[in-house]
Short mmCIF file of C-alpha atoms and ligand atoms in Angstrom, two decimals:
data_model
loop_
_atom_site.label_atom_id
_atom_site.label_comp_id
_atom_site.label_asym_id
_atom_site.label_seq_id
_atom_site.Cartn_x
_atom_site.Cartn_y
_atom_site.Cartn_z
CA GLN A 92 -1.95 9.49 -10.84
CA PRO A 93 -2.22 13.27 -11.28
CA PHE A 94 -4.68 13.82 -8.42
CA LEU A 95 -2.18 12.18 -6.03
CA ILE A 96 0.99 13.89 -7.25
CA LYS A 97 -0.12 17.39 -8.24
CA PRO A 98 -0.73 18.74 -4.71
CA PHE A 99 2.83 17.76 -3.72
CA ILE A 100 4.29 19.41 -6.82
CA ASP A 101 2.25 22.57 -6.22
CA ALA A 102 3.37 22.74 -2.58
CA TYR A 103 7.00 22.19 -3.54
CA LYS A 104 6.87 24.79 -6.32
CA ALA A 105 5.36 27.34 -3.96
CA LYS A 106 8.20 26.70 -1.52
CA THR A 107 11.19 26.45 -3.84
CA ASP A 108 10.14 27.82 -7.25
CA THR A 109 11.53 24.66 -8.86
CA LYS A 110 10.33 23.80 -12.36
CA ILE A 111 9.06 20.23 -12.49
CA ASN A 112 8.06 18.13 -15.51
CA ILE A 113 6.10 14.97 -14.91
CA VAL A 114 5.55 11.78 -16.88
CA TYR A 115 2.62 9.69 -15.63
CA ALA A 116 2.81 6.05 -16.65
CA SER A 117 0.60 3.16 -15.62
CA LYS A 118 3.18 0.69 -16.92
CA GLY A 119 6.42 0.35 -18.84
CA LEU A 120 8.29 3.11 -17.03
CA ALA A 121 11.18 0.90 -15.92
CA GLN A 122 11.61 -0.38 -19.49
CA ARG A 123 11.57 3.18 -20.77
CA LEU A 124 14.23 4.27 -18.27
CA GLN A 125 16.33 1.27 -19.23
CA ALA A 126 16.05 2.12 -22.92
CA GLU A 127 16.93 5.77 -22.29
CA GLY A 128 19.96 4.82 -20.22
CA ALA A 129 22.31 7.71 -19.46
CA ARG A 130 20.24 9.98 -21.75
CA SER A 131 17.22 9.70 -19.47
CA PRO A 132 15.87 13.08 -18.34
CA ALA A 133 14.37 11.54 -15.18
CA ASP A 134 15.47 12.82 -11.77
CA VAL A 135 12.91 11.31 -9.41
CA ILE A 136 10.89 8.08 -9.60
CA LEU A 137 7.71 7.66 -7.54
CA THR A 138 5.45 4.62 -7.38
CA VAL A 139 3.24 2.56 -5.08
CA ASP A 140 3.85 -0.92 -3.71
CA ILE A 141 7.18 -2.23 -2.50
CA ALA A 142 7.41 -4.89 -5.23
CA ARG A 143 7.03 -2.26 -7.96
CA LEU A 144 9.56 -0.01 -6.23
CA ASN A 145 11.99 -2.88 -6.00
CA VAL A 146 11.83 -3.41 -9.77
CA TYR A 147 13.66 -0.09 -10.23
CA ALA A 148 16.35 -1.13 -7.76
CA ASP A 149 16.64 -4.57 -9.39
CA LYS A 150 17.13 -3.06 -12.83
CA ASP A 151 19.79 -0.72 -11.42
CA LEU A 152 17.77 2.40 -12.25
CA LEU A 153 18.16 4.10 -8.85
CA ALA A 154 21.04 6.12 -7.41
CA VAL A 155 22.34 5.56 -3.88
CA VAL A 156 21.16 8.50 -1.78
CA ASN A 157 22.97 9.63 1.32
CA SER A 158 20.61 11.87 3.24
CA GLU A 159 20.54 12.31 7.00
CA THR A 160 17.08 13.89 6.67
CA LEU A 161 15.63 10.83 4.95
CA LYS A 162 17.26 8.53 7.50
CA LYS A 163 15.89 10.58 10.36
CA ASN A 164 12.37 10.95 8.94
CA ILE A 165 11.84 7.39 7.67
CA PRO A 166 12.12 4.37 10.01
CA ALA A 167 14.78 1.86 8.90
CA HIS A 168 12.28 -0.93 8.11
CA LEU A 169 10.60 1.35 5.55
CA ARG A 170 13.61 2.09 3.37
CA ASP A 171 16.14 0.17 1.28
CA PRO A 172 19.10 -1.10 3.33
CA GLY A 173 21.13 0.00 0.26
CA ASP A 174 19.65 3.56 0.41
CA ARG A 175 18.19 3.49 -3.10
CA TRP A 176 14.46 3.68 -2.28
CA PHE A 177 12.42 5.22 0.49
CA ALA A 178 8.83 4.96 1.70
CA PHE A 179 6.85 8.19 1.94
CA SER A 180 3.48 6.84 3.03
CA LYS A 181 2.00 3.68 4.47
CA ARG A 182 -1.23 1.88 3.63
CA ALA A 183 -2.67 -0.81 5.89
CA ARG A 184 -4.26 -3.99 4.50
CA VAL A 185 -7.29 -4.29 6.74
CA ILE A 186 -10.34 -6.51 7.11
CA ALA A 187 -13.70 -4.89 6.36
CA ILE A 188 -16.67 -6.67 7.94
CA SER A 189 -20.37 -6.14 7.51
CA LYS A 190 -21.87 -4.19 10.41
CA GLN A 191 -24.73 -6.70 10.29
CA ALA A 192 -22.50 -9.76 10.73
CA LYS A 193 -22.10 -9.70 14.49
CA ASP A 194 -20.13 -12.96 14.54
CA ALA A 195 -17.45 -11.46 12.24
CA SER A 196 -16.43 -9.10 15.06
CA SER A 197 -14.59 -12.07 16.55
CA ILE A 198 -11.99 -11.84 13.74
CA LYS A 199 -8.73 -10.65 15.24
CA ARG A 200 -6.01 -11.93 12.89
CA TYR A 201 -5.48 -12.54 9.17
CA GLU A 202 -5.07 -16.17 10.21
CA ASP A 203 -8.70 -16.25 11.39
CA LEU A 204 -9.90 -15.80 7.80
CA ALA A 205 -8.83 -19.36 6.98
CA ASN A 206 -11.18 -20.80 9.60
CA PRO A 207 -13.82 -23.01 7.88
CA LYS A 208 -16.50 -21.22 9.90
CA TRP A 209 -16.30 -18.39 7.34
CA ARG A 210 -17.13 -20.72 4.42
CA GLY A 211 -18.86 -18.73 1.69
CA ARG A 212 -18.55 -15.42 3.57
CA ILE A 213 -15.35 -13.78 2.24
CA CYS A 214 -14.82 -11.64 -0.87
CA SER A 215 -11.43 -10.88 -2.37
CA ARG A 216 -9.74 -9.58 -5.47
CA PRO A 217 -7.40 -12.09 -7.21
CA GLY A 218 -4.55 -13.35 -5.04
CA SER A 219 -1.96 -12.41 -7.63
CA HIS A 220 -2.69 -8.70 -7.27
CA VAL A 221 0.36 -6.97 -5.75
CA TYR A 222 -1.58 -6.04 -2.58
CA ASN A 223 -2.50 -9.66 -1.81
CA ARG A 224 0.88 -10.95 -2.95
CA ALA A 225 2.57 -8.59 -0.46
CA LEU A 226 0.24 -9.75 2.31
CA ILE A 227 1.11 -13.39 1.58
CA ALA A 228 4.81 -12.49 1.50
CA SER A 229 4.40 -11.02 5.00
CA MET A 230 2.77 -14.27 6.11
CA ILE A 231 5.64 -16.32 4.67
CA HIS A 232 8.00 -14.09 6.65
CA ALA A 233 5.94 -14.61 9.81
CA GLY A 234 5.32 -18.36 9.65
CA GLY A 235 7.00 -19.96 6.65
CA VAL A 236 5.78 -21.07 3.22
CA GLU A 237 3.72 -24.04 4.37
CA ALA A 238 1.69 -22.02 6.87
CA ALA A 239 1.16 -19.27 4.28
CA GLN A 240 0.02 -21.84 1.71
CA ASN A 241 -2.44 -23.43 4.17
CA TRP A 242 -3.74 -19.98 5.00
CA ALA A 243 -4.18 -18.98 1.36
CA GLN A 244 -5.97 -22.26 0.65
CA GLY A 245 -8.25 -21.73 3.65
CA VAL A 246 -9.15 -18.19 2.58
CA PHE A 247 -9.71 -19.34 -1.00
CA ASP A 248 -12.01 -22.14 0.20
CA ASN A 249 -14.00 -19.55 2.17
CA LEU A 250 -14.64 -17.24 -0.79
CA ALA A 251 -18.27 -16.41 -1.54
CA ARG A 252 -17.52 -15.97 -5.24
CA ARG A 253 -14.71 -16.25 -7.79
CA PRO A 254 -11.98 -13.64 -7.03
CA GLN A 255 -12.80 -10.52 -9.02
CA GLY A 256 -12.80 -6.74 -9.03
CA ASN A 257 -10.71 -4.26 -7.07
CA ASP A 258 -10.76 -3.52 -3.34
CA ARG A 259 -13.71 -1.13 -3.70
CA ALA A 260 -15.74 -3.86 -5.42
CA GLN A 261 -15.31 -6.06 -2.33
CA VAL A 262 -16.88 -3.40 -0.09
CA LYS A 263 -19.71 -3.07 -2.61
CA ALA A 264 -20.21 -6.85 -2.44
CA VAL A 265 -20.49 -6.67 1.36
CA PHE A 266 -23.05 -3.87 0.99
CA GLU A 267 -25.00 -6.04 -1.47
CA GLY A 268 -24.95 -9.01 0.88
CA VAL A 269 -22.78 -11.21 -1.37
CA CYS A 270 -20.34 -11.69 1.53
CA ASP A 271 -19.65 -10.35 5.04
CA ILE A 272 -15.87 -10.12 5.10
CA ALA A 273 -13.39 -8.46 2.71
CA ILE A 274 -9.68 -7.64 2.64
CA ILE A 275 -8.98 -4.07 1.51
CA ASN A 276 -6.40 -1.31 1.69
CA ASN A 277 -7.50 1.21 4.30
CA TYR A 278 -7.56 4.21 1.95
CA TYR A 279 -10.31 2.71 -0.21
CA PHE A 280 -12.58 2.91 2.82
CA GLY A 281 -11.80 6.64 3.02
CA LYS A 282 -12.38 7.16 -0.70
CA LEU A 283 -15.77 5.45 -0.47
CA LYS A 284 -16.75 7.14 2.79
CA HIS A 285 -16.03 10.57 1.31
CA SER A 286 -17.05 9.81 -2.27
CA ASP A 287 -19.13 12.34 -4.18
CA LYS A 288 -21.26 9.37 -5.30
CA PRO A 289 -23.94 8.71 -2.64
CA ASN A 290 -24.11 4.97 -3.44
CA GLN A 291 -20.39 4.60 -2.69
CA ARG A 292 -20.92 6.30 0.67
CA ASP A 293 -23.58 3.67 1.36
CA TRP A 294 -21.05 0.88 0.66
CA ALA A 295 -18.65 2.37 3.19
CA ALA A 296 -21.42 2.81 5.75
CA ALA A 297 -22.14 -0.93 5.54
CA VAL A 298 -18.72 -1.94 6.89
CA ARG A 299 -16.45 -1.57 9.89
CA LEU A 300 -12.67 -1.99 9.76
CA ILE A 301 -10.63 -4.49 11.74
CA PHE A 302 -6.89 -3.87 12.07
CA PRO A 303 -5.59 -7.44 12.30
CA ASN A 304 -2.93 -9.04 14.47
CA GLN A 305 -2.82 -6.42 17.22
CA GLY A 306 -1.98 -9.12 19.77
CA ASP A 307 1.06 -10.28 17.83
CA ARG A 308 3.08 -9.03 14.84
CA GLY A 309 0.79 -6.14 13.83
CA THR A 310 -1.18 -5.19 10.72
CA HIS A 311 0.50 -5.66 7.35
CA VAL A 312 1.41 -2.36 5.69
CA ASN A 313 2.59 -1.57 2.18
CA ILE A 314 4.09 1.71 1.02
CA SER A 315 4.24 4.35 -1.61
CA GLY A 316 7.78 5.45 -2.22
CA GLY A 317 10.48 6.51 -4.58
CA GLY A 318 14.10 7.28 -5.24
CA VAL A 319 16.51 9.29 -7.34
CA ALA A 320 17.05 8.17 -10.94
CA LYS A 321 20.50 6.71 -11.46
CA HIS A 322 21.29 9.02 -14.38
CA SER A 323 19.72 12.15 -12.91
CA LYS A 324 21.53 15.36 -13.86
CA HIS A 325 20.03 17.15 -10.85
CA LYS A 326 20.77 14.76 -8.03
CA SER A 327 20.93 17.24 -5.16
CA GLU A 328 17.66 18.85 -6.35
CA ALA A 329 16.10 15.38 -6.55
CA VAL A 330 17.19 14.52 -3.00
CA ARG A 331 15.82 17.85 -1.79
CA PHE A 332 12.45 16.93 -3.27
CA LEU A 333 12.46 13.49 -1.61
CA GLU A 334 13.34 15.15 1.70
CA PHE A 335 10.41 17.51 1.21
CA LEU A 336 8.11 14.48 0.85
CA THR A 337 9.05 13.46 4.42
CA SER A 338 8.40 16.94 5.87
CA LYS A 339 5.32 17.58 7.98
CA ALA A 340 3.60 19.60 5.24
CA ALA A 341 3.96 16.80 2.67
CA GLN A 342 3.30 13.97 5.14
CA ASP A 343 -0.01 15.61 6.04
CA LEU A 344 -0.92 15.70 2.34
CA TYR A 345 -0.73 11.90 2.04
CA GLY A 346 -3.46 11.64 4.63
CA ALA A 347 -5.52 14.54 3.28
CA ILE A 348 -5.45 13.47 -0.37
CA ASN A 349 -5.48 9.69 -0.16
CA TYR A 350 -6.11 8.57 3.46
CA GLU A 351 -2.59 7.14 3.78
CA TYR A 352 -0.48 7.10 6.93
CA PRO A 353 2.64 9.24 7.42
CA VAL A 354 5.97 7.38 7.63
CA ASN A 355 7.61 10.17 9.64
CA PRO A 356 7.14 9.19 13.31
CA ALA A 357 7.16 12.88 14.27
CA VAL A 358 4.02 13.51 12.17
CA GLU A 359 0.69 12.72 13.74
CA THR A 360 -1.81 10.47 11.94
CA PRO A 361 -4.72 12.60 10.68
CA LYS A 362 -7.82 12.66 12.86
CA GLU A 363 -10.05 11.09 10.21
CA LEU A 364 -7.76 8.07 9.90
CA ARG A 365 -7.46 7.74 13.66
CA SER A 366 -11.26 7.64 13.88
CA TRP A 367 -11.25 4.32 11.98
CA GLY A 368 -8.99 2.76 14.61
CA THR A 369 -5.39 3.05 15.72
CA PHE A 370 -3.05 0.11 15.29
CA ASN A 371 0.43 -1.30 15.53
CA GLU A 372 1.97 -2.22 12.19
CA ASP A 373 3.98 -5.27 11.24
CA GLN A 374 7.52 -3.87 11.42
CA MET A 375 9.17 -6.55 9.29
CA PRO A 376 11.70 -5.03 6.85
CA ILE A 377 9.56 -3.96 3.90
CA ALA A 378 12.42 -4.98 1.58
CA ARG A 379 11.77 -8.58 2.66
CA ILE A 380 8.29 -8.37 1.10
CA ALA A 381 9.85 -7.74 -2.29
CA GLU A 382 12.31 -10.60 -1.78
CA LEU A 383 9.51 -12.99 -0.86
CA ALA A 384 7.12 -11.86 -3.62
CA PRO A 385 8.15 -14.61 -6.09
CA GLU A 386 7.65 -17.25 -3.38
CA ALA A 387 4.28 -15.69 -2.54
CA GLN A 388 3.29 -15.84 -6.21
CA LYS A 389 4.06 -19.57 -6.25
CA VAL A 390 1.74 -20.03 -3.27
CA ILE A 391 -1.00 -18.09 -5.10
CA ASP A 392 -0.51 -20.17 -8.26
CA ARG A 393 -0.68 -23.46 -6.35
CA VAL A 394 -3.90 -22.38 -4.64
CA GLY A 395 -5.33 -20.86 -7.82
CA TRP A 396 -6.51 -17.77 -5.93
FE1 FE W 574 -4.63 1.11 -4.59
#
């Protein structure tokens, strides 16, 4: 989306005077790159969610990149073992609870959400959305398919209403008293908290965030990321741009624009994000999430979430 990308382009242009053309696409970009083949004018591909990123690798649309800077600035679990894609920011899938539901403060793990004591108290978007699918994939990695299936069934049985809406709509539902517990990406809390619409600020004010699984594997994170197009005619320029995205200046932008966490361990998490809570993340190889996504989808289909 332009509001996310433009500040990075502007910062890079100011630094390097590089001319950059952008195509924004909500879908069909991989198909387009495939159809263009070697004639494709694309140099860099950027997207969100590991499963979407992996599509480009799967379709052989990404070049292998050998960059010491990228290796140094991005932890190994957040990049492709084959060096084709790289994470540039992290987003945490957190639990938002109503400030009025005192009992919900006892929730410490994703696993707790399947407890029948939360019957009729949870709101969620459809399970098949990439954010929930990735979370379930992380649970398959942690405890196997059967445990993940039992968990998904338990959460589904606890839903206050049919799965619907996006992550923001779940916070709204908590504000409206439809439910007390929601699963959301952390940055939506920031967007609502700092929204120019006063009613959205009220939604955010109604909830508190829990960063799950701090006593064990850590909170599930997903990524935004990218790579160099396989048929790029400006490969070294493209790598230079990706390296820029891991620099302090660009890493700070991810937090400032969209309340996302830096991947570069040398860059401090912005103060605003720290004020919502600090946490340890699940450090499973993010590539594994993409591998397990089809299995996770089967779990979601069986449950009907
Ligand atoms: Fe999102």
